[in-house]
Tab-separated table of C-alpha atoms in Angstrom:
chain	number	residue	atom	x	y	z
A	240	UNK	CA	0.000	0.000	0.000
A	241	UNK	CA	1.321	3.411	-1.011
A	242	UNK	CA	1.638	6.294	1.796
A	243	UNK	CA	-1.481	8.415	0.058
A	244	UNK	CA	-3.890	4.972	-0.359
A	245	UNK	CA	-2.565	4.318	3.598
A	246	UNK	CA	-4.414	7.590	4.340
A	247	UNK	CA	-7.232	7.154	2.152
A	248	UNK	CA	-7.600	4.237	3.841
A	249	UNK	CA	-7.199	5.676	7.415
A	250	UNK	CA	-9.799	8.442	6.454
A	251	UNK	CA	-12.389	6.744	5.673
A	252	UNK	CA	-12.025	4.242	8.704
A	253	UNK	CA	-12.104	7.900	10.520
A	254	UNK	CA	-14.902	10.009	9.015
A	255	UNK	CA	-15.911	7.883	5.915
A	256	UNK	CA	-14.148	9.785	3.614
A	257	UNK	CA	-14.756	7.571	-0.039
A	258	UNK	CA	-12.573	7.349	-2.782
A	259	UNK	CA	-14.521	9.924	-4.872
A	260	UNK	CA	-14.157	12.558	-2.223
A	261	UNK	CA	-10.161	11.926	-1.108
A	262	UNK	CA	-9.460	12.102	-5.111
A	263	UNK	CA	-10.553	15.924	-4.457
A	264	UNK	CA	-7.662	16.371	-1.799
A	265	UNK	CA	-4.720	13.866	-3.213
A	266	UNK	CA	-3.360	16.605	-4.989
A	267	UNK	CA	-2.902	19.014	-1.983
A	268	UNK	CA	-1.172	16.384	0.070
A	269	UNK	CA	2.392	16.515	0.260
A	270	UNK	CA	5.044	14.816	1.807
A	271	UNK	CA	7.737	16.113	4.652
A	272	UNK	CA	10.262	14.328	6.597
A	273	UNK	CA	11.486	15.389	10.365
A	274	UNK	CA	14.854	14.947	11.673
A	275	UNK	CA	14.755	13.970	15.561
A	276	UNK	CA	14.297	17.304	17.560
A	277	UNK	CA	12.504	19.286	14.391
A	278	UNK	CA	9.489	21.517	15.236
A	279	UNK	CA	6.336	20.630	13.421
A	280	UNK	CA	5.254	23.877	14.712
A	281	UNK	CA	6.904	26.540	17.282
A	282	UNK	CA	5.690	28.418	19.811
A	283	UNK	CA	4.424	31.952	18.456
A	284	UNK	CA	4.076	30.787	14.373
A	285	UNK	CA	0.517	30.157	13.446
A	286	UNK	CA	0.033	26.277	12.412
A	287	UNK	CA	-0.824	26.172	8.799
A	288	UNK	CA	-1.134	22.390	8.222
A	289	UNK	CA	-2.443	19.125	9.353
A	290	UNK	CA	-0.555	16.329	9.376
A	291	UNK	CA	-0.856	12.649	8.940
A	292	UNK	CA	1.706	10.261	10.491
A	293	UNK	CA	3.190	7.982	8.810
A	294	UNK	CA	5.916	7.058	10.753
A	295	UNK	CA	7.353	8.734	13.699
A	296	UNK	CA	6.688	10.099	17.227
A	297	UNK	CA	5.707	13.586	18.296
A	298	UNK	CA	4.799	15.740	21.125
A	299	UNK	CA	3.143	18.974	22.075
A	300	UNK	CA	4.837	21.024	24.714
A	301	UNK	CA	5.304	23.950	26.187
A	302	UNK	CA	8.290	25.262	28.480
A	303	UNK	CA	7.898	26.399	32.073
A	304	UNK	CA	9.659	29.371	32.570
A	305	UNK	CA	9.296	29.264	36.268
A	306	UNK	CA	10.384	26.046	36.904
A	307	UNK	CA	12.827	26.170	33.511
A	308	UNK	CA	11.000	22.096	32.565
A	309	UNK	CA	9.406	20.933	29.438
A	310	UNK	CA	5.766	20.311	30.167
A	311	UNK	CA	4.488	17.407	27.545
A	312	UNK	CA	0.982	17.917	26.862
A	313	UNK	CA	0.011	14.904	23.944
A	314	UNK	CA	1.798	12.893	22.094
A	315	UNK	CA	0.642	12.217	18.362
A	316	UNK	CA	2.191	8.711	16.720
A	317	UNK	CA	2.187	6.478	13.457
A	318	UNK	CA	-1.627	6.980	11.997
A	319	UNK	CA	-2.477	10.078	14.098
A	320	UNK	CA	-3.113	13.278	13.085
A	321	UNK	CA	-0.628	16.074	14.103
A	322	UNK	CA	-1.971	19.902	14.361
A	323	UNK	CA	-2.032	22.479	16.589
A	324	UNK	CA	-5.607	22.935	16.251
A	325	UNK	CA	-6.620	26.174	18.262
A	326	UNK	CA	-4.105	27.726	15.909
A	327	UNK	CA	-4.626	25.899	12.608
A	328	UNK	CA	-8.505	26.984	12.890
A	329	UNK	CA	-8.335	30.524	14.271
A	330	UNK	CA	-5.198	31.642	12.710
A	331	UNK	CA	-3.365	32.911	15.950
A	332	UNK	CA	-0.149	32.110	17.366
A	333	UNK	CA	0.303	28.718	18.534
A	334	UNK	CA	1.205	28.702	22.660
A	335	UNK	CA	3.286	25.794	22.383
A	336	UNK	CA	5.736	23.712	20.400
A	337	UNK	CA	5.346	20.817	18.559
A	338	UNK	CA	8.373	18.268	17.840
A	339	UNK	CA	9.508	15.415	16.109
A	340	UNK	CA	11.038	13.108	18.951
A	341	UNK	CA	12.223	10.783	16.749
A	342	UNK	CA	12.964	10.423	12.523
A	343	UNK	CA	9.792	10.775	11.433
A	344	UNK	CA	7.269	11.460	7.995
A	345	UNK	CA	4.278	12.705	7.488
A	346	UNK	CA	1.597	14.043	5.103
A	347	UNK	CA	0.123	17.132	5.292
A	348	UNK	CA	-2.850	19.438	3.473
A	349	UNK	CA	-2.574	23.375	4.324
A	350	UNK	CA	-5.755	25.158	5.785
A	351	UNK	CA	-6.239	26.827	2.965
A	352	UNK	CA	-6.971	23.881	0.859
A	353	UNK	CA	-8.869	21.850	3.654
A	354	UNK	CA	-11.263	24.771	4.188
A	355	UNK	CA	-11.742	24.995	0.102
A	356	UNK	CA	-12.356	21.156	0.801
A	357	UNK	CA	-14.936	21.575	3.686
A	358	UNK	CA	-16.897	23.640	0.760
A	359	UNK	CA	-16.958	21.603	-1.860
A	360	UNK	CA	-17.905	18.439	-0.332
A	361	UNK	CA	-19.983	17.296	2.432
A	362	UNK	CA	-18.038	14.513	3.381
A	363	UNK	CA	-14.862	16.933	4.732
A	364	UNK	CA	-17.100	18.953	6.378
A	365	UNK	CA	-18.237	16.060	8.349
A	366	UNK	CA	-14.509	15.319	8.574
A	367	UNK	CA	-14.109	18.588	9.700
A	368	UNK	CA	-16.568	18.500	12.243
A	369	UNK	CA	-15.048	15.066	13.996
A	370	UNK	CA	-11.796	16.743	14.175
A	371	UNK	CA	-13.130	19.985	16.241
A	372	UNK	CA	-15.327	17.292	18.083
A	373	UNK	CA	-11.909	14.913	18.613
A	374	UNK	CA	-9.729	18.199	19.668
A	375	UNK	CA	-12.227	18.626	22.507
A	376	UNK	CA	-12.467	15.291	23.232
A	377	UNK	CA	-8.722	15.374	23.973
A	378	UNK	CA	-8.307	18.586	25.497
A	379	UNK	CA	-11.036	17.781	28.172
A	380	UNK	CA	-9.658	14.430	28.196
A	381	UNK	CA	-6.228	15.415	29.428
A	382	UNK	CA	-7.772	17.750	31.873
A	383	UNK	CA	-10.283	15.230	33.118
A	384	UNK	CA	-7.724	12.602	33.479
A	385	UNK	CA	-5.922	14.417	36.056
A	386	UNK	CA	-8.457	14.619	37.907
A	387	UNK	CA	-9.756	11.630	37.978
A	388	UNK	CA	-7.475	8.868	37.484
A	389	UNK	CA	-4.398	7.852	39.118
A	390	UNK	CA	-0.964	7.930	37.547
A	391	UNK	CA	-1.344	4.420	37.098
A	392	UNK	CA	-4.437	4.617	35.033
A	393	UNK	CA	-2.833	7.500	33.123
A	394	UNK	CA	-0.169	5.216	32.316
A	395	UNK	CA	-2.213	2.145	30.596
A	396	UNK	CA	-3.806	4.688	28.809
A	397	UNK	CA	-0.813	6.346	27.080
A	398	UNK	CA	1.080	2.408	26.815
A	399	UNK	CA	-2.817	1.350	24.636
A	400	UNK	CA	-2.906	5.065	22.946
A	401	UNK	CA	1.003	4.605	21.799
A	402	UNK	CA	1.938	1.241	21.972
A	403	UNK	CA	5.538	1.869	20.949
A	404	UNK	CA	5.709	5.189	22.775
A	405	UNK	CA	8.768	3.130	25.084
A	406	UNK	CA	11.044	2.389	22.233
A	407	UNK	CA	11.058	5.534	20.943
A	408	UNK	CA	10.976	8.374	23.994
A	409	UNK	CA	12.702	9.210	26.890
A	410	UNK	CA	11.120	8.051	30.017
A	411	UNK	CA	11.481	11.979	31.220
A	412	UNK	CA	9.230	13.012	28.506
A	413	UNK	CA	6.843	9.782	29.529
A	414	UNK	CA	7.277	10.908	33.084
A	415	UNK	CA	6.427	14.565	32.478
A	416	UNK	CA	3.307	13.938	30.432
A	417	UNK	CA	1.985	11.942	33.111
A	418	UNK	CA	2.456	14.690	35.940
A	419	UNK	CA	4.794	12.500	37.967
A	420	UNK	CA	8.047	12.230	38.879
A	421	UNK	CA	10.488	9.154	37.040
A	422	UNK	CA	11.343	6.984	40.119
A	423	UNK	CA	6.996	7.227	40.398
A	424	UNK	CA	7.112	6.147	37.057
A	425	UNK	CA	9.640	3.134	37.311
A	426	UNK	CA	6.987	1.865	40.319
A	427	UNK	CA	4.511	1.889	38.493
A	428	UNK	CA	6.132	0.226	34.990
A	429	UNK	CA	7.585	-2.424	37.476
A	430	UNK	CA	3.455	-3.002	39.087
A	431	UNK	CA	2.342	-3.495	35.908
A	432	UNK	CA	4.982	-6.398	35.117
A	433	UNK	CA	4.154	-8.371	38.188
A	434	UNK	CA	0.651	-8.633	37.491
């Protein structure tokens, strides 16, 4: 399977996106590949594209200037759409970076040519509309989730979201995006081999 039927593919599993409909968008896809530590998108640049994975590993972050840390905030992997979204749909300055944490590929489509899509066809808007639906989803997700589950839970959840998050990312950055500290972390990886 070529990288643009692999995404055909994924988009209709996502939104039902058929092959008459992707046909409008293969030309405006295009292809980019990250060198470990590249930005996707830095802090203060307005995110003009969204991104398909194809292979790779990256995170959203921001850095605490108090505490002089790297908060991670999500991590986006093979098959997952990358985008700063508050900032690829109002067209304002991104808070935050995003980064390539290891090699990594991807497909993307600017805004300008996924909005031109959302007119033309009814079956991007609907796309459209699961993605603004998804980005809340996750937001209030990772908000909830600190609330109400414990790191442990936290941690199943990221090891069935990114199964292969461990071979390819620091266990600081792992560490950080759960809100605990790395020997907290090494407990609870160690709990979870026992069982």
């Amino acid at each position: 399977m070529t990288d643009i039927q692999l995404l055909a593919h994924a988009l209709n599993a996502y939104s039902g996106i058929d092959e008459a409909a992707f046909a409008l968008s293969a030309p405006s896809w295009k292809q980019r590949e990250y060198g470990k530590g590249e930005f996707y998108n830095a802090r203060g640049s307005v995110c003009k594209y969204l991104g398909f994975i194809l292979e790779g590993v990256f995170r959203t972050y921001y850095p605490d200037d108090k505490t002089g840390t790297e908060k991670n905030l999500f991590f986006f992997s093979k098959n997952q759409i990358v985008v700063s979204f508050k900032s690829f749909v109002q067209s304002e300055p991104c808070s935050y970076f995003t980064q390539s944490m290891t090699a990594g590929r991807i497909l993307y489509i600017h805004v300008d040519d996924l909005t031109n899509l959302y007119r033309s066809s009814h079956q991007w808007e609907h796309f459209g509309r699961l993605m603004a639906e998804q980005a809340f989803d996750l937001a209030m997700f990772r908000t909830e989730s600190f609330l109400f589950m414990s790191p442990e839970e936290r941690y199943l959840r990221l090891v069935s979201e990114h199964p292969d998050i461990f071979n390819s990312v620091p266990l600081y950055h792992i560490s950080s995006f759960l809100g605990i500290a790395g020997p907290s972390l090494s407990r609870i990886r160690k709990r979870i081999s026992e069982k």
